[in-house]
mmCIF file with all atom_site columns, C-alpha atoms in Angstrom:
data_model
loop_
_atom_site.group_PDB
_atom_site.id
_atom_site.type_symbol
_atom_site.label_atom_id
_atom_site.label_alt_id
_atom_site.label_comp_id
_atom_site.label_asym_id
_atom_site.label_entity_id
_atom_site.label_seq_id
_atom_site.pdbx_PDB_ins_code
_atom_site.Cartn_x
_atom_site.Cartn_y
_atom_site.Cartn_z
_atom_site.occupancy
_atom_site.B_iso_or_equiv
_atom_site.pdbx_formal_charge
_atom_site.auth_seq_id
_atom_site.auth_comp_id
_atom_site.auth_asym_id
_atom_site.auth_atom_id
_atom_site.pdbx_PDB_model_num
ATOM 1  C CA . MET A 1 1  ? -68.095 -43.976 61.816 1.00 47.00 ? 12  MET A CA 1
ATOM 2  C CA . ASN A 1 2  ? -67.654 -40.354 60.837 1.00 55.00 ? 13  ASN A CA 1
ATOM 3  C CA . SER A 1 3  ? -67.178 -40.764 57.107 1.00 83.00 ? 14  SER A CA 1
ATOM 4  C CA . GLU A 1 4  ? -67.195 -36.985 56.467 1.00 89.00 ? 15  GLU A CA 1
ATOM 5  C CA . LEU A 1 5  ? -63.778 -36.550 58.079 1.00 93.00 ? 16  LEU A CA 1
ATOM 6  C CA . LEU A 1 6  ? -62.395 -39.644 56.346 1.00 94.00 ? 17  LEU A CA 1
ATOM 7  C CA . ASN A 1 7  ? -63.724 -38.304 53.047 1.00 95.00 ? 18  ASN A CA 1
ATOM 8  C CA . TYR A 1 8  ? -61.592 -35.196 53.528 1.00 96.00 ? 19  TYR A CA 1
ATOM 9  C CA . TYR A 1 9  ? -58.491 -37.261 54.271 1.00 96.00 ? 20  TYR A CA 1
ATOM 10 C CA . GLU A 1 10 ? -59.151 -39.431 51.230 1.00 96.00 ? 21  GLU A CA 1
ATOM 11 C CA . ALA A 1 11 ? -59.701 -36.375 49.013 1.00 97.00 ? 22  ALA A CA 1
ATOM 12 C CA . ILE A 1 12 ? -56.407 -34.902 50.219 1.00 97.00 ? 23  ILE A CA 1
ATOM 13 C CA . GLU A 1 13 ? -54.691 -38.216 49.527 1.00 98.00 ? 24  GLU A CA 1
ATOM 14 C CA . GLN A 1 14 ? -56.135 -38.298 46.005 1.00 97.00 ? 25  GLN A CA 1
ATOM 15 C CA . ALA A 1 15 ? -55.024 -34.732 45.368 1.00 97.00 ? 26  ALA A CA 1
ATOM 16 C CA . SER A 1 16 ? -51.520 -35.597 46.583 1.00 97.00 ? 27  SER A CA 1
ATOM 17 C CA . ALA A 1 17 ? -51.459 -38.642 44.267 1.00 98.00 ? 28  ALA A CA 1
ATOM 18 C CA . ASP A 1 18 ? -52.577 -36.418 41.381 1.00 98.00 ? 29  ASP A CA 1
ATOM 19 C CA . MET A 1 19 ? -49.842 -33.928 42.301 1.00 97.00 ? 30  MET A CA 1
ATOM 20 C CA . LEU A 1 20 ? -47.292 -36.734 42.203 1.00 97.00 ? 31  LEU A CA 1
ATOM 21 C CA . SER A 1 21 ? -48.504 -37.849 38.779 1.00 98.00 ? 32  SER A CA 1
ATOM 22 C CA . ALA A 1 22 ? -48.213 -34.296 37.488 1.00 97.00 ? 33  ALA A CA 1
ATOM 23 C CA . ALA A 1 23 ? -44.750 -33.912 39.016 1.00 95.00 ? 34  ALA A CA 1
ATOM 24 C CA . ARG A 1 24 ? -43.592 -37.137 37.392 1.00 96.00 ? 35  ARG A CA 1
ATOM 25 C CA . THR A 1 25 ? -44.518 -35.697 33.987 1.00 96.00 ? 36  THR A CA 1
ATOM 26 C CA . GLY A 1 26 ? -43.018 -32.300 34.773 1.00 91.00 ? 37  GLY A CA 1
ATOM 27 C CA . ASN A 1 27 ? -46.381 -30.534 34.747 1.00 94.00 ? 38  ASN A CA 1
ATOM 28 C CA . TRP A 1 28 ? -45.544 -28.065 37.511 1.00 91.00 ? 39  TRP A CA 1
ATOM 29 C CA . ASP A 1 29 ? -48.478 -25.765 36.710 1.00 94.00 ? 40  ASP A CA 1
ATOM 30 C CA . GLU A 1 30 ? -50.803 -28.673 37.493 1.00 96.00 ? 41  GLU A CA 1
ATOM 31 C CA . VAL A 1 31 ? -48.856 -29.425 40.681 1.00 95.00 ? 42  VAL A CA 1
ATOM 32 C CA . VAL A 1 32 ? -49.367 -25.835 41.839 1.00 94.00 ? 43  VAL A CA 1
ATOM 33 C CA . LYS A 1 33 ? -53.075 -25.961 40.932 1.00 97.00 ? 44  LYS A CA 1
ATOM 34 C CA . LEU A 1 34 ? -53.544 -29.188 42.876 1.00 97.00 ? 45  LEU A CA 1
ATOM 35 C CA . GLU A 1 35 ? -51.593 -27.781 45.804 1.00 95.00 ? 46  GLU A CA 1
ATOM 36 C CA . GLY A 1 36 ? -54.178 -25.000 45.982 1.00 96.00 ? 47  GLY A CA 1
ATOM 37 C CA . ALA A 1 37 ? -56.928 -27.618 46.052 1.00 95.00 ? 48  ALA A CA 1
ATOM 38 C CA . CYS A 1 38 ? -55.123 -29.367 48.923 1.00 95.00 ? 49  CYS A CA 1
ATOM 39 C CA . VAL A 1 39 ? -54.950 -26.117 50.883 1.00 96.00 ? 50  VAL A CA 1
ATOM 40 C CA . LEU A 1 40 ? -58.713 -25.689 50.502 1.00 97.00 ? 51  LEU A CA 1
ATOM 41 C CA . LEU A 1 41 ? -59.406 -29.307 51.500 1.00 97.00 ? 52  LEU A CA 1
ATOM 42 C CA . ILE A 1 42 ? -57.155 -29.008 54.552 1.00 96.00 ? 53  ILE A CA 1
ATOM 43 C CA . SER A 1 43 ? -58.980 -25.841 55.611 1.00 97.00 ? 54  SER A CA 1
ATOM 44 C CA . GLN A 1 44 ? -62.326 -27.607 55.246 1.00 96.00 ? 55  GLN A CA 1
ATOM 45 C CA . LEU A 1 45 ? -60.990 -30.606 57.162 1.00 96.00 ? 56  LEU A CA 1
ATOM 46 C CA . LYS A 1 46 ? -59.847 -28.390 60.033 1.00 95.00 ? 57  LYS A CA 1
ATOM 47 C CA . SER A 1 47 ? -63.274 -26.822 60.241 1.00 95.00 ? 58  SER A CA 1
ATOM 48 C CA . ALA A 1 48 ? -65.060 -30.183 60.180 1.00 93.00 ? 59  ALA A CA 1
ATOM 49 C CA . ALA A 1 49 ? -62.610 -31.690 62.695 1.00 92.00 ? 60  ALA A CA 1
ATOM 50 C CA . SER A 1 50 ? -63.380 -28.925 65.183 1.00 93.00 ? 61  SER A CA 1
ATOM 51 C CA . GLN A 1 51 ? -66.927 -30.260 65.349 1.00 91.00 ? 62  GLN A CA 1
ATOM 52 C CA . ALA A 1 52 ? -66.344 -34.034 65.191 1.00 89.00 ? 63  ALA A CA 1
ATOM 53 C CA . GLN A 1 53 ? -63.784 -36.691 66.025 1.00 88.00 ? 64  GLN A CA 1
ATOM 54 C CA . LEU A 1 54 ? -62.702 -39.924 64.415 1.00 89.00 ? 65  LEU A CA 1
ATOM 55 C CA . ALA A 1 55 ? -63.493 -43.257 66.019 1.00 84.00 ? 66  ALA A CA 1
ATOM 56 C CA . PRO A 1 56 ? -60.490 -45.459 67.018 1.00 79.00 ? 67  PRO A CA 1
ATOM 57 C CA . GLY A 1 57 ? -60.787 -47.611 63.865 1.00 84.00 ? 68  GLY A CA 1
ATOM 58 C CA . GLU A 1 58 ? -60.977 -44.482 61.776 1.00 91.00 ? 69  GLU A CA 1
ATOM 59 C CA . SER A 1 59 ? -57.873 -43.105 63.432 1.00 91.00 ? 70  SER A CA 1
ATOM 60 C CA . GLN A 1 60 ? -55.906 -46.106 62.200 1.00 91.00 ? 71  GLN A CA 1
ATOM 61 C CA . LEU A 1 61 ? -57.168 -45.542 58.651 1.00 94.00 ? 72  LEU A CA 1
ATOM 62 C CA . LYS A 1 62 ? -56.327 -41.841 58.952 1.00 94.00 ? 73  LYS A CA 1
ATOM 63 C CA . THR A 1 63 ? -52.777 -42.793 59.957 1.00 94.00 ? 74  THR A CA 1
ATOM 64 C CA . ARG A 1 64 ? -52.364 -45.010 56.881 1.00 96.00 ? 75  ARG A CA 1
ATOM 65 C CA . ILE A 1 65 ? -53.754 -42.269 54.632 1.00 97.00 ? 76  ILE A CA 1
ATOM 66 C CA . MET A 1 66 ? -51.410 -39.691 56.179 1.00 97.00 ? 77  MET A CA 1
ATOM 67 C CA . GLN A 1 67 ? -48.426 -42.000 55.642 1.00 98.00 ? 78  GLN A CA 1
ATOM 68 C CA . ARG A 1 68 ? -49.283 -42.288 51.941 1.00 98.00 ? 79  ARG A CA 1
ATOM 69 C CA . ILE A 1 69 ? -49.683 -38.510 51.691 1.00 97.00 ? 80  ILE A CA 1
ATOM 70 C CA . LEU A 1 70 ? -46.259 -38.021 53.287 1.00 97.00 ? 81  LEU A CA 1
ATOM 71 C CA . LEU A 1 71 ? -44.673 -40.523 50.873 1.00 98.00 ? 82  LEU A CA 1
ATOM 72 C CA . ASN A 1 72 ? -46.245 -38.689 47.929 1.00 97.00 ? 83  ASN A CA 1
ATOM 73 C CA . ASP A 1 73 ? -45.029 -35.375 49.295 1.00 96.00 ? 84  ASP A CA 1
ATOM 74 C CA . ALA A 1 74 ? -41.485 -36.656 49.725 1.00 96.00 ? 85  ALA A CA 1
ATOM 75 C CA . GLU A 1 75 ? -41.352 -37.894 46.133 1.00 96.00 ? 86  GLU A CA 1
ATOM 76 C CA . ILE A 1 76 ? -42.819 -34.623 44.824 1.00 96.00 ? 87  ILE A CA 1
ATOM 77 C CA . ARG A 1 77 ? -40.135 -32.680 46.700 1.00 92.00 ? 88  ARG A CA 1
ATOM 78 C CA . HIS A 1 78 ? -37.446 -34.974 45.291 1.00 93.00 ? 89  HIS A CA 1
ATOM 79 C CA . LEU A 1 79 ? -38.774 -34.447 41.757 1.00 92.00 ? 90  LEU A CA 1
ATOM 80 C CA . ALA A 1 80 ? -39.018 -30.689 42.289 1.00 89.00 ? 91  ALA A CA 1
ATOM 81 C CA . GLU A 1 81 ? -35.407 -30.202 43.413 1.00 85.00 ? 92  GLU A CA 1
ATOM 82 C CA . PRO A 1 82 ? -33.867 -29.989 39.899 1.00 78.00 ? 93  PRO A CA 1
ATOM 83 C CA . TRP A 1 83 ? -36.714 -27.779 38.713 1.00 66.00 ? 94  TRP A CA 1
ATOM 84 C CA . LEU A 1 84 ? -36.233 -25.449 41.681 1.00 69.00 ? 95  LEU A CA 1
ATOM 85 C CA . GLU A 1 85 ? -32.478 -25.314 41.043 1.00 68.00 ? 96  GLU A CA 1
ATOM 86 C CA . ASP A 1 86 ? -33.108 -24.400 37.392 1.00 66.00 ? 97  ASP A CA 1
ATOM 87 C CA . LEU A 1 87 ? -35.599 -21.770 38.500 1.00 66.00 ? 98  LEU A CA 1
ATOM 88 C CA . ASP A 1 88 ? -33.026 -20.340 40.901 1.00 66.00 ? 99  ASP A CA 1
ATOM 89 C CA . HIS A 1 89 ? -30.464 -20.128 38.095 1.00 66.00 ? 100 HIS A CA 1
ATOM 90 C CA . VAL A 1 90 ? -32.987 -18.470 35.772 1.00 72.00 ? 101 VAL A CA 1
ATOM 91 C CA . MET A 1 91 ? -33.859 -15.934 38.453 1.00 76.00 ? 102 MET A CA 1
ATOM 92 C CA . LYS A 1 92 ? -30.156 -15.164 38.820 1.00 79.00 ? 103 LYS A CA 1
ATOM 93 C CA . GLY A 1 93 ? -29.723 -14.901 35.040 1.00 74.00 ? 104 GLY A CA 1
ATOM 94 C CA . LYS A 1 94 ? -27.653 -18.086 34.790 1.00 59.00 ? 105 LYS A CA 1
ATOM 95 C CA . SER A 1 95 ? -29.965 -20.464 32.972 1.00 52.00 ? 106 SER A CA 1
ATOM 96 C CA . ARG A 1 96 ? -28.681 -24.038 32.683 1.00 54.00 ? 107 ARG A CA 1
ATOM 97 C CA . MET A 1 97 ? -31.624 -25.006 30.504 1.00 53.00 ? 108 MET A CA 1
ATOM 98 C CA . VAL A 1 98 ? -30.763 -26.276 27.061 1.00 52.00 ? 109 VAL A CA 1
ATOM 99 C CA . HIS A 1 99 ? -33.298 -25.565 24.295 1.00 48.00 ? 110 HIS A CA 1
#
């Protein structure tokens, strides 16, 4: 088994779970920080994957990990929609935020 590649997938999954936790609490600065970490991990994964391949059993695990990452991403996007709408209104000078 090529655990190095799986380690990258698992690290990306953990970062996406951490992003989801931050999004659930409205900590968008942390979400952005973790997104940057994901970008770096994905770049490292691409480099490592160009030199090695996953075994068939590992491919199944990769698929399950990717499904969880996609579910996390979908929920993060859902949580971000109101925040992005508020940001759009602020940028247009029409803040809906109540302080």
